[in-house]
Coordinates of C-alpha atoms and ligand atoms in Angstrom, one line a residue:
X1 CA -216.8 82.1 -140.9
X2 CA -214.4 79.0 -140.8
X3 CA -213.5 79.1 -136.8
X4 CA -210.0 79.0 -136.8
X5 CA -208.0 75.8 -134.3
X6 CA -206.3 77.2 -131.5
X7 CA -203.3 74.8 -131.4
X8 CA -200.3 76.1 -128.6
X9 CA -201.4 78.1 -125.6
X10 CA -198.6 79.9 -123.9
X11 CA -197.5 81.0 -120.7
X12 CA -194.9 83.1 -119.9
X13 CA -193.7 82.4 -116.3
X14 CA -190.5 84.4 -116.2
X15 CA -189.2 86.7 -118.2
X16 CA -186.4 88.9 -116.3
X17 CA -182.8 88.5 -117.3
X18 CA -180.4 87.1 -114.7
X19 CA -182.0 87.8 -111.5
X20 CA -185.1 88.0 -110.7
X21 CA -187.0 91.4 -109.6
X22 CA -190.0 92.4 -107.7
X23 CA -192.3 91.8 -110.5
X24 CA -190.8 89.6 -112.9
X25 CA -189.1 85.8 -112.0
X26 CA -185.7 84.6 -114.5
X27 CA -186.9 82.6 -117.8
X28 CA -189.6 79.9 -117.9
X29 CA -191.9 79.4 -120.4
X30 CA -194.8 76.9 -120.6
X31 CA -196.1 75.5 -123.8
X32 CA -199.3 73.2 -123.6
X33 CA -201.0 71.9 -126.4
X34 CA -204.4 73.3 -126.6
X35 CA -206.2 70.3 -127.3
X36 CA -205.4 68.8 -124.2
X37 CA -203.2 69.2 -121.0
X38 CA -199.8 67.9 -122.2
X39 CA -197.4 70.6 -121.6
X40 CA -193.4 71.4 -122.5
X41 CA -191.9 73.9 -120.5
X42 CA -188.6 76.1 -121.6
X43 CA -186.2 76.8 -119.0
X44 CA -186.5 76.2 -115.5
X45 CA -185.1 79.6 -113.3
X46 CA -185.1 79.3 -109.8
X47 CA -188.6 79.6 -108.3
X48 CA -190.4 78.2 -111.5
X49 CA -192.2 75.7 -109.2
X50 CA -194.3 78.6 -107.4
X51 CA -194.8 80.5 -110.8
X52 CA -196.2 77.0 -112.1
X53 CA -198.6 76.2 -109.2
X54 CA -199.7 79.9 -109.8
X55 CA -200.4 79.4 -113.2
X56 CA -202.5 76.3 -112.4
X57 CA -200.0 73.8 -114.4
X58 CA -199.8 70.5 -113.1
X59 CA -196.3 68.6 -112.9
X60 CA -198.2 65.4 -114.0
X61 CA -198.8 66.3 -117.3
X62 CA -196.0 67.8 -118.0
X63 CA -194.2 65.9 -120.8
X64 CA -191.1 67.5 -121.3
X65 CA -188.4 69.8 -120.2
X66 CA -186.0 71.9 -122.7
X67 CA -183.2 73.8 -120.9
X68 CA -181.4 76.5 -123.7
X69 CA -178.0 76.5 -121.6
X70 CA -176.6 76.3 -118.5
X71 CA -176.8 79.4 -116.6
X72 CA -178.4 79.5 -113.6
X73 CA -181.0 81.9 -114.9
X74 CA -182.7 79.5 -117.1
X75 CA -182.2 76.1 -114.6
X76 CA -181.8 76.8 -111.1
X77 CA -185.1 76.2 -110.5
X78 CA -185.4 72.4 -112.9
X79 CA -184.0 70.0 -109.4
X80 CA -186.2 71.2 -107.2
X81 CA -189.2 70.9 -109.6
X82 CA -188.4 67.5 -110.2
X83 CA -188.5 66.3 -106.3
X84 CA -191.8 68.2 -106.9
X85 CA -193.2 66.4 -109.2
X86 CA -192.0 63.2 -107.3
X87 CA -193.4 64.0 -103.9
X88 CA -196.8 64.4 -106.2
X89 CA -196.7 60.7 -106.7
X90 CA -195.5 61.4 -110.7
X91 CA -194.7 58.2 -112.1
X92 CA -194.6 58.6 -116.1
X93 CA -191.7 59.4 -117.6
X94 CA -190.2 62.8 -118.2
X95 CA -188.5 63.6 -121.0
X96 CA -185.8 66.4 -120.5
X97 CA -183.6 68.0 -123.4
X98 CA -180.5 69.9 -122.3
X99 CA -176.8 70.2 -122.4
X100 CA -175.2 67.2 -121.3
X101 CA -173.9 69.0 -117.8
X102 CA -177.3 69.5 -116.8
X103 CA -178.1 65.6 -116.4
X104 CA -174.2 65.8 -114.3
X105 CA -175.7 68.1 -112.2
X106 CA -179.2 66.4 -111.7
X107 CA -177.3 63.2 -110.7
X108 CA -174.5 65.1 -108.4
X109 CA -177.8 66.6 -106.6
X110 CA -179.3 63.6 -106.8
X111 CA -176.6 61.7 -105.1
X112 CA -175.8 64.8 -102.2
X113 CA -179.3 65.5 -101.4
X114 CA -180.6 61.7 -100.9
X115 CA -183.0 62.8 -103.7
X116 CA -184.6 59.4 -105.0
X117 CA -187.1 60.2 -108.2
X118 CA -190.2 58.1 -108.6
X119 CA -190.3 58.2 -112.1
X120 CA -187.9 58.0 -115.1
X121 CA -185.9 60.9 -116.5
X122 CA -185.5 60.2 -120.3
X123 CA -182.5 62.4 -121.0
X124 CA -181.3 64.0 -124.1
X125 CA -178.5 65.7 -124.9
X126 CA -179.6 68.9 -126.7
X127 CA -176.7 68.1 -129.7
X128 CA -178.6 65.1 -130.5
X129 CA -182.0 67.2 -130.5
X130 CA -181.2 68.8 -134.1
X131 CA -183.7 66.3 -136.0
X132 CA -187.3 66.2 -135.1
X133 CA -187.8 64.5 -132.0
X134 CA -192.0 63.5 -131.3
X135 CA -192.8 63.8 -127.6
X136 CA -196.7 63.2 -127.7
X137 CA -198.6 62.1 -130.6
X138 CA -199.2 65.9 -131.5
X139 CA -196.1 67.7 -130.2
X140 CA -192.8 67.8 -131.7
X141 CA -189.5 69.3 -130.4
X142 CA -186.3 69.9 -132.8
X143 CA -182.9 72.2 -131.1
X144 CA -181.6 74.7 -133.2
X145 CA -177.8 75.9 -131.9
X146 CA -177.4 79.5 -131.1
X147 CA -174.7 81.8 -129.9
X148 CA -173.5 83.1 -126.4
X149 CA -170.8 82.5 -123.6
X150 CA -172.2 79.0 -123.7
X151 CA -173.1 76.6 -125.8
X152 CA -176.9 77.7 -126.2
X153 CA -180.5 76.3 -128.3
X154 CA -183.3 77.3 -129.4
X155 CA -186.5 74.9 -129.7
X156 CA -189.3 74.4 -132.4
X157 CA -192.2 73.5 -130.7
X158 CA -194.2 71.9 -133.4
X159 CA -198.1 71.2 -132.9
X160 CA -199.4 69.1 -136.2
X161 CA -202.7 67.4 -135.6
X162 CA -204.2 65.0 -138.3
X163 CA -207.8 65.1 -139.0
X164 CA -209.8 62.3 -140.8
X165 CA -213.0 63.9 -142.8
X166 CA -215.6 62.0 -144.7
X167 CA -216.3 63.4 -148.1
X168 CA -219.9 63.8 -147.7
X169 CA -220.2 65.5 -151.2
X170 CA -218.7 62.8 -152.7
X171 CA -221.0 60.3 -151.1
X172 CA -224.1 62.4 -151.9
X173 CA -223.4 62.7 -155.6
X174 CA -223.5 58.8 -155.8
X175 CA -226.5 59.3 -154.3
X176 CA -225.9 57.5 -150.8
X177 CA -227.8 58.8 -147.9
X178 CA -226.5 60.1 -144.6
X179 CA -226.4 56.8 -142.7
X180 CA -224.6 53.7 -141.4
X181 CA -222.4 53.7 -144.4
X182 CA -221.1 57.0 -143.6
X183 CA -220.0 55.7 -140.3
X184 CA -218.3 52.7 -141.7
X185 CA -216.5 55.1 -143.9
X186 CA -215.4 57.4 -141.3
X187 CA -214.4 54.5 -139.6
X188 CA -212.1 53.4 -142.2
X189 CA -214.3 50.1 -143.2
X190 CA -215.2 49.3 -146.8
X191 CA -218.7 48.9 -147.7
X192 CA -220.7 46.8 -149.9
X193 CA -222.9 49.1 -151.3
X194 CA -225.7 46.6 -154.0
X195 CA -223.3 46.2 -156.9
X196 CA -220.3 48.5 -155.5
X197 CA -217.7 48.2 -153.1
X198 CA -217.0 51.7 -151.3
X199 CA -213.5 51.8 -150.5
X200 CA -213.0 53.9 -147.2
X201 CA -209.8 55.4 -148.4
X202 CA -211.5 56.7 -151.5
X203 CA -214.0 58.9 -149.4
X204 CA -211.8 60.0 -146.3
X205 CA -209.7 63.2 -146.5
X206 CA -206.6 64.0 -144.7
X207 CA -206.4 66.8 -143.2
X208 CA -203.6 68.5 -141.6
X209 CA -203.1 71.3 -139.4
X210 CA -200.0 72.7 -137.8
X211 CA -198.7 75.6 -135.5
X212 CA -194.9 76.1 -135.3
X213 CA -193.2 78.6 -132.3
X214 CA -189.5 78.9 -132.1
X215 CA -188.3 80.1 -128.4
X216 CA -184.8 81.0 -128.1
X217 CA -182.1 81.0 -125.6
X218 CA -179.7 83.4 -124.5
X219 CA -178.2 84.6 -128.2
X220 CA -176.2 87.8 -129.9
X221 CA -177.0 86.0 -133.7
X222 CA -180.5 86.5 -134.2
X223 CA -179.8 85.5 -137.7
X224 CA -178.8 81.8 -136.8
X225 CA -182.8 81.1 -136.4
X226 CA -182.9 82.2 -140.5
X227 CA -183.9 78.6 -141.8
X228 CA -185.4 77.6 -139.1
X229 CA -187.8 80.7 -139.1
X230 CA -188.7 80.1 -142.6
X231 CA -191.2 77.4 -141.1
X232 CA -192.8 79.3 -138.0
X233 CA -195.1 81.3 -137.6
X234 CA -193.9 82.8 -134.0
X235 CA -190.0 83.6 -132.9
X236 CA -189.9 84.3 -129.4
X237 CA -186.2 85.6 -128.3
X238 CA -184.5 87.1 -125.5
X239 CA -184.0 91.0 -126.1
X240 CA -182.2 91.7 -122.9
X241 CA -181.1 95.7 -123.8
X242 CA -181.7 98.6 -126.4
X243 CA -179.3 98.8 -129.0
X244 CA -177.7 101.8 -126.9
X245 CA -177.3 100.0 -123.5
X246 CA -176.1 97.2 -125.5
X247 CA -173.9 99.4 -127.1
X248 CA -172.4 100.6 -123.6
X249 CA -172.6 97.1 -122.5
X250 CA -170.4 96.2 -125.0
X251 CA -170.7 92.3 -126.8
X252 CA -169.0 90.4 -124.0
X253 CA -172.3 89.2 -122.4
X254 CA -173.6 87.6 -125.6
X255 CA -177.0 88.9 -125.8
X256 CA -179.4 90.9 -128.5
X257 CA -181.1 94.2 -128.2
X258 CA -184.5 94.6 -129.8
X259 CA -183.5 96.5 -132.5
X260 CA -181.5 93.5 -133.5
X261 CA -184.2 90.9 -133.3
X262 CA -186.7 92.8 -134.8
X263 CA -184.2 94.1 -137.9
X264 CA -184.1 89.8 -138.1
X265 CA -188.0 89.2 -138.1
X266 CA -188.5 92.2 -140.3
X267 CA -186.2 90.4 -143.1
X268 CA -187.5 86.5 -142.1
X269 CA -191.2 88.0 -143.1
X270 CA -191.8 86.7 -140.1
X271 CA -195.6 87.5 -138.4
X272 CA -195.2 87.4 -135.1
X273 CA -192.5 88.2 -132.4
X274 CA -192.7 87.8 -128.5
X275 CA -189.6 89.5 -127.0
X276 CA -188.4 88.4 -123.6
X277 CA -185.5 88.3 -120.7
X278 CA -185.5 92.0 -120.4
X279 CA -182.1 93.5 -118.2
X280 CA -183.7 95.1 -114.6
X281 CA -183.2 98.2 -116.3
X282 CA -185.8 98.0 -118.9
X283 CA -188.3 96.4 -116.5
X284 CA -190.2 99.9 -115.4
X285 CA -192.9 101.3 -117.9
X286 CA -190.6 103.4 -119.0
X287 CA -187.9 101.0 -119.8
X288 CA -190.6 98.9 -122.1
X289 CA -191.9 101.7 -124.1
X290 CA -188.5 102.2 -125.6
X291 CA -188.0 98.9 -126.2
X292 CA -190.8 98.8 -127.8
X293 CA -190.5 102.0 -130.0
X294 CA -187.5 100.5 -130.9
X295 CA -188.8 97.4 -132.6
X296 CA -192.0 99.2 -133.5
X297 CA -189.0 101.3 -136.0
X298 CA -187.7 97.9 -137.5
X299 CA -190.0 95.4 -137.3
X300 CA -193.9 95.9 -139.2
X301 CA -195.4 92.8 -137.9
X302 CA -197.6 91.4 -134.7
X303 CA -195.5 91.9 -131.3
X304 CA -195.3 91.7 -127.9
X305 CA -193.1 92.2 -125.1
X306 CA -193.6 89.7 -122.4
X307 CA -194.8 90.0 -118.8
X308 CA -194.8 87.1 -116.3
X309 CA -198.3 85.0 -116.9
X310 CA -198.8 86.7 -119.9
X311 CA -200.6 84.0 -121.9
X312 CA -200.9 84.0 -125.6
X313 CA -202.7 81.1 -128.0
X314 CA -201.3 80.1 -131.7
X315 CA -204.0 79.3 -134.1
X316 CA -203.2 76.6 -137.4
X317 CA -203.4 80.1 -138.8
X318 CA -200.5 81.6 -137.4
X319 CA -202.9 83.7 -135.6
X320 CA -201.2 84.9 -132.5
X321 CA -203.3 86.3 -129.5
X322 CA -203.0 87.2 -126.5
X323 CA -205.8 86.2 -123.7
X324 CA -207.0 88.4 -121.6
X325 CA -207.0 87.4 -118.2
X326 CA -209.8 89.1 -116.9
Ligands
ZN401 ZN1 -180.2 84.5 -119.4
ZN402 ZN1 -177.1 83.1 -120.6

């Protein structure tokens, strides 16, 4: 059997909705590429530094920082990560994608706190994050807009390695041997072969492989992420109540329940589905299992409700798994 490429390994270091609780810290989530240690992480609540260090990330290789909107829930924590990761000596630059009042506040702070970074912030304003922006030569970023109180994103986090093979059966049928020519193929050099000239580009194949994860921001439209789900093979979204608390709730807060995100991945066709930012109220074992009968009743693929380090891996595949920690 073809072992399949594990591509985006996830971990989720917050997952409560607004304020933090006992066992779970406000949104954070860190994507790293599996290949190596270059990382991206989604939001920044306050404390994400401690849930990092527990996690075992390091700030230097982090490569770049996505904020969905501006409340404090999903940022309060970036500043003080950043003097972090300049008191660690970080020199490279750090790419950060956000609303445009999150670079205001990062240089108000700046300014009032004597804060003096090390390194270079390379900002972005999320509006201009709508095409495909490359961070590494592997990972890829593009903003999708969503809707709540604020102006609010979601990210594709796109994983696309390109692999060079040598066509070996190719090379056997004209009846050259396993050798130094091989090499000088697979190393892109042409060779002159009695007679013939093998041309390297005739005997390498591309190969691609790619893993696509859309994580969401705050959001009451599921249905905004319709074209850019068509692509992915993972949504993860906010699911903050039930459908009946968000009923009594009422739509001035701006966010989905599970029934309606999982009614949205059951029409997408979508595979898999993490849901996240749960209300304190649905925190307690009890509180999950509804929500989870609840999009166990709309929604027939591969899910999971997140709990802080939960870690899950994305294979070329769209296998989703998650690791056990033990
Ligand atoms: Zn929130
Ligand atoms: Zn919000």
């Amino acid at each position: 059997m073809k072992n399949s490429n594990n591509m985006l390994h996830f971990t989720f270091l917050g997952t409560s909705s607004g304020v933090p609780t006992l066992t779970r810290n406000v949104s954070a989530l860190a994507i790293r590429n599996s290949k190596n240690k270059d990382w991206i992480l989604v939001d920044a609540g306050e404390g994400t530094q401690h849930r990092i260090q527990q996690a075992k990330l390091s700030l230097q290789s982090l490569v770049a920082i996505c904020i969905t909107h501006i409340h404090g829930d999903h940022c309060y924590g970036l500043v003080g990560l950043l003097a972090s990761a300049g008191m660690n000596a970080r020199t490279a630059p750090l790419t950060i994608i956000a609303p445009e009042e999150i670079q205001q506040w990062i240089k108000a702070t700046a300014q009032l706190t004597d804060l003096h970074l090390p390194y270079p912030l390379n900002f972005i304003d999320v509006n201009e994050a709508t095409q495909i922006l490359q961070i590494t030569d592997e990972l890829s970023i593009q903003a999708h807009p969503l809707s709540h109180r604020v102006p609010s994103f979601a990210f594709s986090i796109i994983a696309q390695y390109i692999q060079k093979k040598l066509d070996t059966q190719a090379l056997i049928q004209l009846g050259v041997a396993k050798g130094k020519v091989w090499g000088d193929l697979q190393q892109g050099l042409d060779v002159q072969l009695n007679e013939q000239t093998l041309k390297a580009v005739d005997f390498i194949q591309i190969q691609t492989q790619r893993a696509h994860a859309i994580v969401g921001g705050d959001n009451d439209r599921p249905e905004l992420l319709a074209q850019a789900c068509q692509d992915a093979q993972l949504l993860i979204h906010e699911s903050t109540y039930t459908q009946a608390i968000l009923d009594k709730v009422g739509s001035g807060p701006m966010h989905s329940s599970a029934k309606m995100v999982a009614e949205f991945a059951q029409q997408q066709g979508l595979s898999n589905l993490i849901l996240t930012h749960f209300s304190p109220r649905h925190q307690d074992s009890a509180g999950q299992q509804v929500i989870a009968e609840e999009v166990r009743n709309f929604y027939k693929g591969n899910f999971y409700l997140a709990h802080d380090f939960d870690q899950f891996s994305l294979d070329e595949t769209g296998r989703l798994s998650k690791i056990d920690k033990s």
